[in-house]
Short mmCIF file of C-alpha atoms and ligand atoms in Angstrom, two decimals:
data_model
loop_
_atom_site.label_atom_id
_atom_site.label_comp_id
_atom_site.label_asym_id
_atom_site.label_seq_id
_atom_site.Cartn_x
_atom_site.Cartn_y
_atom_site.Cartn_z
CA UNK A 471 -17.16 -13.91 -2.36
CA UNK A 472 -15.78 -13.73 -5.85
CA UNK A 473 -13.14 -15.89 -6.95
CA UNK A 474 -10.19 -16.32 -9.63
CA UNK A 475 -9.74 -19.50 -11.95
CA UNK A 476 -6.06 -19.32 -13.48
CA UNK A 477 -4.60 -22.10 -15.72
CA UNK A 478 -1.33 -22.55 -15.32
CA UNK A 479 1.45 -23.64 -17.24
CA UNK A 480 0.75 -20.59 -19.62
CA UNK A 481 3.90 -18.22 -20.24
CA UNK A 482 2.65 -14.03 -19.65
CA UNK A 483 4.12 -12.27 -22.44
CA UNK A 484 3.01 -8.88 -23.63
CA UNK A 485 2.60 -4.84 -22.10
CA UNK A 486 1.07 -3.15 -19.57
CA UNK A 487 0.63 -0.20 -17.57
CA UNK A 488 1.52 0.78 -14.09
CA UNK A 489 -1.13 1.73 -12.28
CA UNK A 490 -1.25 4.33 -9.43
CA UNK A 491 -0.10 3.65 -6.28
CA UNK A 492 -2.81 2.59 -3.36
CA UNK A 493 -0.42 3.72 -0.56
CA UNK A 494 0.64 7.21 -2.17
CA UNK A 495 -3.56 8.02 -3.04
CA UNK A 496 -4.94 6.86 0.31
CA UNK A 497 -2.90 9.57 1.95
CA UNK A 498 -3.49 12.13 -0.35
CA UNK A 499 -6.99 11.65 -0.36
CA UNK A 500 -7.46 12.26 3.15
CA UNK A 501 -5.10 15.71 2.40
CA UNK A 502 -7.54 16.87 0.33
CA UNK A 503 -10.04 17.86 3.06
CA UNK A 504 -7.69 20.55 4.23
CA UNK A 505 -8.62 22.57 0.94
CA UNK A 506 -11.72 24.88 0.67
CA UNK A 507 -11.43 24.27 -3.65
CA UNK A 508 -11.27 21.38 -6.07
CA UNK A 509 -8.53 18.16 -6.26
CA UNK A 510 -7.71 16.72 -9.18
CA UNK A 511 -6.33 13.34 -8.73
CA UNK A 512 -5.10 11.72 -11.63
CA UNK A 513 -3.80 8.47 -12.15
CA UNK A 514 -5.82 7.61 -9.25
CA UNK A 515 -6.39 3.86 -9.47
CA UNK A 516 -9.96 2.00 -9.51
CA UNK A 517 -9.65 -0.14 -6.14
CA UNK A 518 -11.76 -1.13 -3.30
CA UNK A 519 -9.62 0.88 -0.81
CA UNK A 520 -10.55 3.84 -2.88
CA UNK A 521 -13.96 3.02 -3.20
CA UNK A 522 -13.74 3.34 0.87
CA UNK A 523 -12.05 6.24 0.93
CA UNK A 524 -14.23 8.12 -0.95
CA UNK A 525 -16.78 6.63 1.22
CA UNK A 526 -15.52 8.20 4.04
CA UNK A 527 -14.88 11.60 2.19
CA UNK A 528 -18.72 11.06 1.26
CA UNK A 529 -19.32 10.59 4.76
CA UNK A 530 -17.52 13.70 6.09
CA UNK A 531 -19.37 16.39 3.41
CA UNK A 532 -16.93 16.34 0.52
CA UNK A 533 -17.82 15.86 -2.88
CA UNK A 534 -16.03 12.87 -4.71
CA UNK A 535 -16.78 11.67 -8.38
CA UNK A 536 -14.64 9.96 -10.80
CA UNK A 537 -13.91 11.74 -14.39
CA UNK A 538 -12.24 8.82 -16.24
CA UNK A 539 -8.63 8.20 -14.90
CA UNK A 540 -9.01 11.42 -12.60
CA UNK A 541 -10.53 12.09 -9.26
CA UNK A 542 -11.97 15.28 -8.51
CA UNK A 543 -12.45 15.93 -4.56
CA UNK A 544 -14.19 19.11 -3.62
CA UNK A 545 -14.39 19.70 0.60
CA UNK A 546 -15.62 23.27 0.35
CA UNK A 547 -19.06 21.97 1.93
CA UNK A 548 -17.18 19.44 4.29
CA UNK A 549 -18.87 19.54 7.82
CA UNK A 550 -18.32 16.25 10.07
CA UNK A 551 -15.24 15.60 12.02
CA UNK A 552 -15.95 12.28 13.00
CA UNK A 553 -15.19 8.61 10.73
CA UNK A 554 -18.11 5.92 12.05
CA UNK A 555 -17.26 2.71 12.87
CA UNK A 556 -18.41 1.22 10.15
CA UNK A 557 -16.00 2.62 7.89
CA UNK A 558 -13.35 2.82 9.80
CA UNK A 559 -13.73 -1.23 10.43
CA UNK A 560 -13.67 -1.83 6.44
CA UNK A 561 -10.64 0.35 5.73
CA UNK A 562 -7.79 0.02 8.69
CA UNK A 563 -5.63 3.02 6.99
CA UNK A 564 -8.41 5.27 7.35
CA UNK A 565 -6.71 6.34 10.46
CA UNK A 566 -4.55 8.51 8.05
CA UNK A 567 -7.57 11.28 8.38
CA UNK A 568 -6.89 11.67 11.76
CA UNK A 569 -4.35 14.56 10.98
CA UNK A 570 -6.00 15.86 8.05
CA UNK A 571 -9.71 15.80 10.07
CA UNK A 572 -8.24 18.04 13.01
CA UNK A 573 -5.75 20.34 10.85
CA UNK A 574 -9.69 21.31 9.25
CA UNK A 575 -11.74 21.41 12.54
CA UNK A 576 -8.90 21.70 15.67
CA UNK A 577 -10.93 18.05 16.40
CA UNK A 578 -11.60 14.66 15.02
CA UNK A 579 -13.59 11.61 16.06
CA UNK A 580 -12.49 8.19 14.88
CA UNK A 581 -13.69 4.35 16.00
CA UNK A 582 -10.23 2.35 16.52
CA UNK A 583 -8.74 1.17 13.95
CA UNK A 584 -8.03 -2.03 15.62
CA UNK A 585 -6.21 -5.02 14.26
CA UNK A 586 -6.18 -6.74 11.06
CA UNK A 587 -5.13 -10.02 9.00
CA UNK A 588 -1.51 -8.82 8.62
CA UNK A 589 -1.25 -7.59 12.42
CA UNK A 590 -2.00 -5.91 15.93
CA UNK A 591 -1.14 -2.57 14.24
CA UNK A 592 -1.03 0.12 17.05
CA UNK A 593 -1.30 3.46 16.53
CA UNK A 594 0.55 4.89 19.85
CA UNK A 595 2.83 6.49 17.49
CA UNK A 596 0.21 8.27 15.67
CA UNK A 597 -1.71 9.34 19.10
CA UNK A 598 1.70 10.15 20.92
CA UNK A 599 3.04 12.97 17.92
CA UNK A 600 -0.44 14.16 17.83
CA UNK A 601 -0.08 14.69 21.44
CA UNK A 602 3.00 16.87 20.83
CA UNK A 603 1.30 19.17 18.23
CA UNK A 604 -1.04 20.33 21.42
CA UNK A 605 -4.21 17.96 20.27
CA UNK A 606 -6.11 16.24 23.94
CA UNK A 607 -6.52 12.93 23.36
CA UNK A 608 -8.83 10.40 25.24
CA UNK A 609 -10.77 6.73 24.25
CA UNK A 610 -14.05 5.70 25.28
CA UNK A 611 -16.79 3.47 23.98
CA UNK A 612 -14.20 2.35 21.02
CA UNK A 613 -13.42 5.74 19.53
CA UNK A 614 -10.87 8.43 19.69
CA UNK A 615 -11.70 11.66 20.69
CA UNK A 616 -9.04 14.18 19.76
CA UNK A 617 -9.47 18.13 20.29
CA UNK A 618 -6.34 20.59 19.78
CA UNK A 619 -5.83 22.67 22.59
CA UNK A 620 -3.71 24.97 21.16
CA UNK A 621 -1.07 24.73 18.29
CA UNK A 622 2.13 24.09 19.35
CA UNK A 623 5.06 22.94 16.68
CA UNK A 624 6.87 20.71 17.83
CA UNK A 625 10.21 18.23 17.16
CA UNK A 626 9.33 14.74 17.23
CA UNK A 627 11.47 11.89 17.34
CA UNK A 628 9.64 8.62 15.96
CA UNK A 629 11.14 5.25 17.82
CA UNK A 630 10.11 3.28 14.30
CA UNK A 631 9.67 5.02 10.79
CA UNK A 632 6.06 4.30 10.48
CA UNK A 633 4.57 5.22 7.21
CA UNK A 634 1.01 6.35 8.78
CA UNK A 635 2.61 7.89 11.64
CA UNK A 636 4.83 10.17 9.62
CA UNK A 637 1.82 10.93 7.29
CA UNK A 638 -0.65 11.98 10.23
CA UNK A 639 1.89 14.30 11.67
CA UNK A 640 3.00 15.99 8.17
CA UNK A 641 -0.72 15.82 8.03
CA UNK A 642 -1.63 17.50 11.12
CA UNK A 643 1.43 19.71 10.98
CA UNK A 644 1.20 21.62 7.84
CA UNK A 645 -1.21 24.39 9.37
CA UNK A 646 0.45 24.04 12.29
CA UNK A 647 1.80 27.52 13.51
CA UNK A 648 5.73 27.48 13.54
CA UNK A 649 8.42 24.91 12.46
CA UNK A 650 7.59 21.09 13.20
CA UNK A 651 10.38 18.16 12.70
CA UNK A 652 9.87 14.43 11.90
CA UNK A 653 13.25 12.79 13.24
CA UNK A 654 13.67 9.29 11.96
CA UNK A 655 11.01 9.76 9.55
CA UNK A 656 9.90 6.91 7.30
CA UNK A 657 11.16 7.65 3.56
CA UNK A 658 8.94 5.55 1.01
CA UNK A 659 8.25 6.90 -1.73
CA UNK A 660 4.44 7.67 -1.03
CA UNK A 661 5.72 10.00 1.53
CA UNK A 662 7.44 12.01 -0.62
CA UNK A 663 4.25 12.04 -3.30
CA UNK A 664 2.22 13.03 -0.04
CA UNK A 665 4.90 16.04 0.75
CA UNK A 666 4.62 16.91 -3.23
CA UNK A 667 1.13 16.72 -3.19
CA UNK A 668 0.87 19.19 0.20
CA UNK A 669 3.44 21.59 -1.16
CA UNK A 670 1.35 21.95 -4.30
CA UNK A 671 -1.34 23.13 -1.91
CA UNK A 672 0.27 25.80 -0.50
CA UNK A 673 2.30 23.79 2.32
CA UNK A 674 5.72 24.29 3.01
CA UNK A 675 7.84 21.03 3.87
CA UNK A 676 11.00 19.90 3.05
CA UNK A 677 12.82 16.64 3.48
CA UNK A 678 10.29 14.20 2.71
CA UNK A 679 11.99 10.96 1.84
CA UNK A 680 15.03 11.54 4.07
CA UNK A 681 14.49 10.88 7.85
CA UNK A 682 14.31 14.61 8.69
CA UNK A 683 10.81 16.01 7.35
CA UNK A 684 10.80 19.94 8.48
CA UNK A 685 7.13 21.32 8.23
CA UNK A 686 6.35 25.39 8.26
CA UNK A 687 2.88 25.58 9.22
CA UNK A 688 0.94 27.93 6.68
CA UNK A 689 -2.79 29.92 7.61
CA UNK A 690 -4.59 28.18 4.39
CA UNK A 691 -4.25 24.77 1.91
CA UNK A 692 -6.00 25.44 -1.33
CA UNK A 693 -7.15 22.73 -4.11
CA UNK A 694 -4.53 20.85 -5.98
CA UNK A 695 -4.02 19.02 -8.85
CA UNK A 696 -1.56 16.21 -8.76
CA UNK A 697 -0.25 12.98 -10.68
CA UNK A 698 0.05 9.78 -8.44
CA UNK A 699 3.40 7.83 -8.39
CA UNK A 700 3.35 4.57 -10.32
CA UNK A 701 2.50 1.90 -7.95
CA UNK A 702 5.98 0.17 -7.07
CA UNK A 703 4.01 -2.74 -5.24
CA UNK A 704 1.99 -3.74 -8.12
CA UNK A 705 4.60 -3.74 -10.70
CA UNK A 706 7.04 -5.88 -8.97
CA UNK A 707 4.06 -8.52 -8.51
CA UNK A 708 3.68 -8.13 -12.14
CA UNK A 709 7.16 -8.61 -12.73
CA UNK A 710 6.92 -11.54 -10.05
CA UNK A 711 4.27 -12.94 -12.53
CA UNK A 712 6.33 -13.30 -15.42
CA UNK A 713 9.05 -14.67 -14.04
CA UNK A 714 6.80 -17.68 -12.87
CA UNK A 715 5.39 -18.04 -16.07
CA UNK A 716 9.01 -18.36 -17.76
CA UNK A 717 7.92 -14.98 -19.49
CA UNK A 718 8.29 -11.59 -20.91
CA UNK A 719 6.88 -8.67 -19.69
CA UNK A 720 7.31 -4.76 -20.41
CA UNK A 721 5.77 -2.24 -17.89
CA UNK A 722 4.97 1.54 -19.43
CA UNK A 723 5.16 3.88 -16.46
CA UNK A 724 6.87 2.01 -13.71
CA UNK A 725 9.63 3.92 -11.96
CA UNK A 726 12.38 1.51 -11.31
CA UNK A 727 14.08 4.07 -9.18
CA UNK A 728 11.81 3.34 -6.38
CA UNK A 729 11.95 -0.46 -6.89
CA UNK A 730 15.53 -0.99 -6.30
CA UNK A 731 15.95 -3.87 -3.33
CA UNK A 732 12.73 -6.03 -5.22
CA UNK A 733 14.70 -5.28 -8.31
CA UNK A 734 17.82 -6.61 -6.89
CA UNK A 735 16.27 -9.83 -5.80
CA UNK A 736 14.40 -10.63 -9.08
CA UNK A 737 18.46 -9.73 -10.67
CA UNK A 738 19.66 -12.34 -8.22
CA UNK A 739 17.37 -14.63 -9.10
CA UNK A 740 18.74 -14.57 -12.49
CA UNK A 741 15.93 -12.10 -14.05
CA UNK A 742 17.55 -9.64 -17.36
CA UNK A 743 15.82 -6.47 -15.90
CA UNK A 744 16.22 -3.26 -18.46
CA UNK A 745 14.82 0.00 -18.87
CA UNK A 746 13.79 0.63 -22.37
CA UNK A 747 11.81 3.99 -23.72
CA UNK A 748 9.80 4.16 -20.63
CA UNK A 749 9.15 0.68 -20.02
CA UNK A 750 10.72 -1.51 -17.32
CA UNK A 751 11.01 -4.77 -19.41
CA UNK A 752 11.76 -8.63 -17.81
CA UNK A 753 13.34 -11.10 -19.32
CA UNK A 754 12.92 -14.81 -17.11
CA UNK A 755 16.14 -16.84 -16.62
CA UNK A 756 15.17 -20.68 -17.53
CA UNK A 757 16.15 -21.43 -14.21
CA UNK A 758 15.46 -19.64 -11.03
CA UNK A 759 18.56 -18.72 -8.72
CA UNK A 760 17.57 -18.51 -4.87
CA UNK A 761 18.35 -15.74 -3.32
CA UNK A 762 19.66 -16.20 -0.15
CA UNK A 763 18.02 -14.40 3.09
CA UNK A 764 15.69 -11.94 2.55
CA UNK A 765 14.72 -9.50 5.32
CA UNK A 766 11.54 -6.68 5.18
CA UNK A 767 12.42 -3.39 6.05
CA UNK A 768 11.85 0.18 6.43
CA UNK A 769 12.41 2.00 2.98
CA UNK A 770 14.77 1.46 1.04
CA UNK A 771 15.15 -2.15 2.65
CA UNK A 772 12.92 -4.99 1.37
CA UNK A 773 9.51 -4.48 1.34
CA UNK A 774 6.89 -6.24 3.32
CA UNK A 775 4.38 -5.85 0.80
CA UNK A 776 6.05 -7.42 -1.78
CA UNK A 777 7.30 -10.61 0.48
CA UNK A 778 4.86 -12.94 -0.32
CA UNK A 779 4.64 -12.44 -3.81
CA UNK A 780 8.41 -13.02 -4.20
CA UNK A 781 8.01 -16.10 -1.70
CA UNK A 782 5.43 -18.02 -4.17
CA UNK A 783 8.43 -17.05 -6.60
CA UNK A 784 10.91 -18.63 -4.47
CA UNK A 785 9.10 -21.94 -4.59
CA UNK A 786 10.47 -22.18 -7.91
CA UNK A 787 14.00 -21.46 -6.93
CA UNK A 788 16.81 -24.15 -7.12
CA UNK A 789 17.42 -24.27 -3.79
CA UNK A 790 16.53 -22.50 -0.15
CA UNK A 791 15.49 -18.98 0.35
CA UNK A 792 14.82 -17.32 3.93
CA UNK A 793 12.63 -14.97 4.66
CA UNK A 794 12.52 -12.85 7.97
CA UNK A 795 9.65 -10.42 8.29
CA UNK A 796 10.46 -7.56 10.58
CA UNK A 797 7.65 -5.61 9.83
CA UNK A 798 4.40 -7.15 10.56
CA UNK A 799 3.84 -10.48 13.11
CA UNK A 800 0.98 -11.99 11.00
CA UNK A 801 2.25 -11.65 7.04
CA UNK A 802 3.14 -15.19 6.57
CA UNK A 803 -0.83 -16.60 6.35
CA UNK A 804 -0.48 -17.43 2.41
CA UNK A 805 2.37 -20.05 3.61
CA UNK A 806 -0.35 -22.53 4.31
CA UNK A 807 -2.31 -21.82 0.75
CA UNK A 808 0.95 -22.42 -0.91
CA UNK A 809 1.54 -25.54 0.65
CA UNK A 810 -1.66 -26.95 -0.19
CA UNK A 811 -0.10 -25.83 -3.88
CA UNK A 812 2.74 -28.11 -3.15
CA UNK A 813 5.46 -25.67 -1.80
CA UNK A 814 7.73 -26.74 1.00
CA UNK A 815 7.57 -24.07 3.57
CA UNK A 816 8.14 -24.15 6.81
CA UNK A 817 7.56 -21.18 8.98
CA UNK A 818 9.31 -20.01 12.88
CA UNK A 819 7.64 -16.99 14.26
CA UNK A 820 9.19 -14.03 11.80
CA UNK A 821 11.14 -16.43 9.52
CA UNK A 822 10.46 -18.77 7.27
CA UNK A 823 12.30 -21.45 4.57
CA UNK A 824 11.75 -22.12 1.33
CA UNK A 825 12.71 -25.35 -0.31
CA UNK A 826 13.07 -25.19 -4.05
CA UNK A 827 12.39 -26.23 -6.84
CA UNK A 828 8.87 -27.51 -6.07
CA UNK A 829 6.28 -28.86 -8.94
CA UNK A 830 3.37 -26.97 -7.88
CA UNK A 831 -0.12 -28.08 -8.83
CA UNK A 832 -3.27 -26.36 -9.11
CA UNK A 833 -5.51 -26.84 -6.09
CA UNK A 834 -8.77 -24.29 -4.21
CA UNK A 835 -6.98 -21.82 -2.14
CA UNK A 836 -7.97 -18.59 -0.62
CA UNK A 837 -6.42 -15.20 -0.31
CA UNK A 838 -5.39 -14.82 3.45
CA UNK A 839 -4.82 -10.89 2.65
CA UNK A 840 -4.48 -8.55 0.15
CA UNK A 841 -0.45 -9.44 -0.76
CA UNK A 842 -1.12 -12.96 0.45
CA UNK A 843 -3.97 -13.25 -2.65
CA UNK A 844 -1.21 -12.07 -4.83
CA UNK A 845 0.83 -14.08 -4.13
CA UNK A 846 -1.32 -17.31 -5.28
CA UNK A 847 -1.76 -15.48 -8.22
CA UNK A 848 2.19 -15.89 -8.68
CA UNK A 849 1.98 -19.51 -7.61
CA UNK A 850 -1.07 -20.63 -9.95
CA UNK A 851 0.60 -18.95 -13.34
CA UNK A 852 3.72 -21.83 -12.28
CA UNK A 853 1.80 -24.33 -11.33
CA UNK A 854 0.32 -27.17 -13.32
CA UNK A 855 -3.17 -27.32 -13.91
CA UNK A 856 -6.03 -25.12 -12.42
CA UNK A 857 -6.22 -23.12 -9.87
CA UNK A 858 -9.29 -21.59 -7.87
CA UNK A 859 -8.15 -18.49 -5.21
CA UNK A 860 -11.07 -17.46 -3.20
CA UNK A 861 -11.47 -14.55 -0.84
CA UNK A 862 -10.34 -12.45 -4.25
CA UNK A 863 -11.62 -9.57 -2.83
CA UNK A 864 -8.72 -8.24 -0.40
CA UNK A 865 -6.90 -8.56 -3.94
CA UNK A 866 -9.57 -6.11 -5.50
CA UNK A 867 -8.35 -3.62 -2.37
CA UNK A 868 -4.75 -3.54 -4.21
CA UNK A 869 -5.06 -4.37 -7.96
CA UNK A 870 -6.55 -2.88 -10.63
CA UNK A 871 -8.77 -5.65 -12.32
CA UNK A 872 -6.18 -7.61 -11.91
CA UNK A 873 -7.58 -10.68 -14.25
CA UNK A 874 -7.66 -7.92 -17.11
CA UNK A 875 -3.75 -7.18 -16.69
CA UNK A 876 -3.00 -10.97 -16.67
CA UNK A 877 -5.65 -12.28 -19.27
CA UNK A 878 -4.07 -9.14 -21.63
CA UNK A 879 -0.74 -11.18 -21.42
CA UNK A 880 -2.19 -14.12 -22.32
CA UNK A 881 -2.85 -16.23 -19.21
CA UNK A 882 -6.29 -18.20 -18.96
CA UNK A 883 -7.86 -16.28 -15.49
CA UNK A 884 -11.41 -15.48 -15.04
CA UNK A 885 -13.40 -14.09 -12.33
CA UNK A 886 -16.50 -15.48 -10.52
CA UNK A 887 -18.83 -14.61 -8.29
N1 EPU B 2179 3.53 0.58 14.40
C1 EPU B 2179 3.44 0.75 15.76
N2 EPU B 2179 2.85 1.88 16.24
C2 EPU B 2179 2.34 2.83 15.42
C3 EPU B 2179 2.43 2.67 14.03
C4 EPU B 2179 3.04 1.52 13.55
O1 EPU B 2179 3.87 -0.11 16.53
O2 EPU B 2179 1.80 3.84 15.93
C5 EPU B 2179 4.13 -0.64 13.87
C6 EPU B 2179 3.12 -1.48 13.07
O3 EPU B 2179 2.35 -2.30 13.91
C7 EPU B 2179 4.01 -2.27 12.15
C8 EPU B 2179 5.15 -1.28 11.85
O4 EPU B 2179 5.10 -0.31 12.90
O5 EPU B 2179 4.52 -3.36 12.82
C9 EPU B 2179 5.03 -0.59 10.50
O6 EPU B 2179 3.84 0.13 10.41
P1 EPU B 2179 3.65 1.44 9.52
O7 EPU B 2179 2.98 2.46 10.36
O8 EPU B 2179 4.94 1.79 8.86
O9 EPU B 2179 2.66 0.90 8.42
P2 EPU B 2179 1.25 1.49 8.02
O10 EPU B 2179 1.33 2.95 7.84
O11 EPU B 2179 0.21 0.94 8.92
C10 EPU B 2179 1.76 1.32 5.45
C11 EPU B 2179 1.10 0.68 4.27
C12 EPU B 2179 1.23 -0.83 4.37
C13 EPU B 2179 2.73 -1.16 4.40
C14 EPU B 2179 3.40 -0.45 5.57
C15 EPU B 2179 4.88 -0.67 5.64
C16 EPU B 2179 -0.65 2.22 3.71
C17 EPU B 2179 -2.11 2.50 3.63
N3 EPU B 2179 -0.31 1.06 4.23
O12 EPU B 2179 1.06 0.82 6.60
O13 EPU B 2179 0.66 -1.36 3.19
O14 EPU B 2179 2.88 -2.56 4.53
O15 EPU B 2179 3.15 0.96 5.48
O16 EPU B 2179 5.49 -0.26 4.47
O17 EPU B 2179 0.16 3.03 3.29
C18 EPU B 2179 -0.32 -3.03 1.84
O18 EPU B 2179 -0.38 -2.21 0.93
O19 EPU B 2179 -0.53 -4.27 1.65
C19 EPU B 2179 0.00 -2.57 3.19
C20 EPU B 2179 -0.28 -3.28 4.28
#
């Protein structure tokens, strides 16, 4: 397992660029199977969870090959319906085929998913809408064996605004005879690069990223190019990163609009946050304000993703910060790792307290998860002395080269293997 080595104590100061979002590509990837031509992907970032993904485009007939920053997908020859369980055991969200897999063949095969480190995860969302759109579905010997009966639109009413849910059903929908509603809809802003992405193939839907998504089924999809959205995750670690390291940091590309509740908390936190010709530029406070309670939600709430990056943060806050995680049971694993760092944290099912201001010290951690090995990251550039994260991969899922972005602002990191 690879591993980074930061030095802290160094300030990040400098320019960098927003790289493409994981969670709007991932979706749009699988979309790309519904075409008989050519995708072009740009912006597409270099990650491990793409790397999979095109894996399991690989694996279903399509052809998949990186032209610099730009992915070109081409499913004319695609021929399986099925995702082994290999694949589908390395990449969780893979799941988001589902819909795209039967729109193509009226019938998909797909291991389950399964849990993971951040959660039990169910799809019964996913499975239950799918159900509605006329597609059979039974389990046996650990996969999912989905075949649509006939098409039927339908209105569906989703009890939670899951991301993946509302994906697989715009998904599964678009050549879907007839009008199909999403009630309750999730509205992040990688749905709405999903619905752009789909209406630039020939779908018709309206209302992504409001909680009504209407979908008019259309006959054909046809190839696409596309731009992905700036990746609103990454850039508010980044952000997260210079504001540990007492620092100054300009990002070209990032779309603040989509950033607004992590951009409120860095403000509170006493951050001078400005848009300036394109770049979203930070300014650290000496001292860090805590911010109160802090609770994930649905878009345009909190994010979960971003909770443990701004909770290493909070360790350098004067004062006590809450955090309540409503969206996943198991996203508080990097707690321990930070402790070890010399945080005081103390966790209560869904919520947990941070003490500031603590003097962290450089210690041999390891990533718990992909936003959990993130936020280490955070914690090392404050702490004193050196500090070894291991488990680096589940970083490499989320961040482009991320020892590149931070050693190009001047902090010591390197990798090794
Ligand atoms: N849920 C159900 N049943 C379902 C679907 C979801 O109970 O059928 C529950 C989940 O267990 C969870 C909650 O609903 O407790 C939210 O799940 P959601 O479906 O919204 O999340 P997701 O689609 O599985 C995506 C992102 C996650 C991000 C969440 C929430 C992708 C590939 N993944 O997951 O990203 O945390 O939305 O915003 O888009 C990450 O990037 O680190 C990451 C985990």
């Amino acid at each position: 397992m690879s591993r980074f080595i930061i030095e802290g104590g160094r300030k990040m100061e400098g320019e960098i660029n927003a790289q493409g979002s994981k969670n709007a590509v991932l979706p749009i990837l699988a979309a790309t199977i519904m075409s008989d031509g050519k995708n072009m992907i740009y912006n597409c970032p270099r990650l491990r969870d793409v790397d999979m993904t095109i894996e399991v485009l690989k694996n279903l007939g399509c052809r998949a090959d990186f032209d610099g920053g730009c992915l070109e997908v081409d499913a004319s020859d695609i021929s399986g319906y099925t995702i082994p369980d290999e694949l589908m055991r390395q990449m969780r969200s893979s799941i988001i085929f589902l819909g795209a897999i039967i729109a193509r063949f009226g019938r998909a095969e797909i291991s389950m998913p399964g849990g993971c480190e951040i959660g039990i995860r169910p799809i019964d969302l996913h499975l239950a809408a799918l159900e509605k759109l006329g597609v059979d579905i039974t389990e046996s010997h650990g996969f999912i064996h989905c075949v649509r009966k006939k098409q039927i639109p339908a209105d569906i009413h989703l009890d939670f605004p899951s991301v993946g849910a509302t994906e697989n059903i715009m998904l599964a929908a678009c050549m879907t005879d007839g009008i199909t509603t999403i009630d309750n809809a999730a509205r992040e802003p990688e749905i709405v690069d999903l619905g752009r992405f789909l209406n630039r193939m020939g779908a018709k839907i309206k209302g992504a990223g409001t909680d009504r998504i209407t979908i008019s089924g259309v006959h054909k999809l046809y190839g696409a190019a596309h731009t992905i959205i700036p990746d609103r995750i990454v850039c508010a670690t980044y952000l997260a990163c210079a504001m540990a390291s007492g620092g100054t940091l300009a990002i070209k590309g990032a779309n603040p609009k989509d950033m607004g509740a992590m951009l409120s908390v860095l403000r509170n936190m006493g951050a001078e946050i400005y848009e300036d010709r394109k770049k979203l530029v930070i300014l650290s406070p000496k001292k860090l304000k805590s911010i109160g309670t802090i609770k994930t939600m649905p878009y345009p709430g909190f994010p979960t993703d971003i909770q443990s990056p701004f909770m290493a943060l909070a360790t350098q806050c004067d004062g006590s910060s809450v955090f309540v995680e409503n969206i996943f049971e198991n996203r508080f694993r990097h707690t321990e790792e930070l402790v070890r760092m010399g945080a005081d944290i103390k966790t209560d099912g869904r919520v947990a307290v941070v003490i500031g201001k603590s003097a962290l010290t450089g210690a041999r951690v390891a990533a718990p998860d992909l936003r959990g090995g993130a936020a280490l990251a955070v914690a090392a550039l404050a702490a004193e002395g050196r500090t070894e994260i291991d488990n680096i991969t589940y970083v490499d899922r989320g961040y482009e080269a991320m020892e590149n972005v931070l050693s190009s602002c001047g902090i010591e990191i390197k990798r090794r293997e």
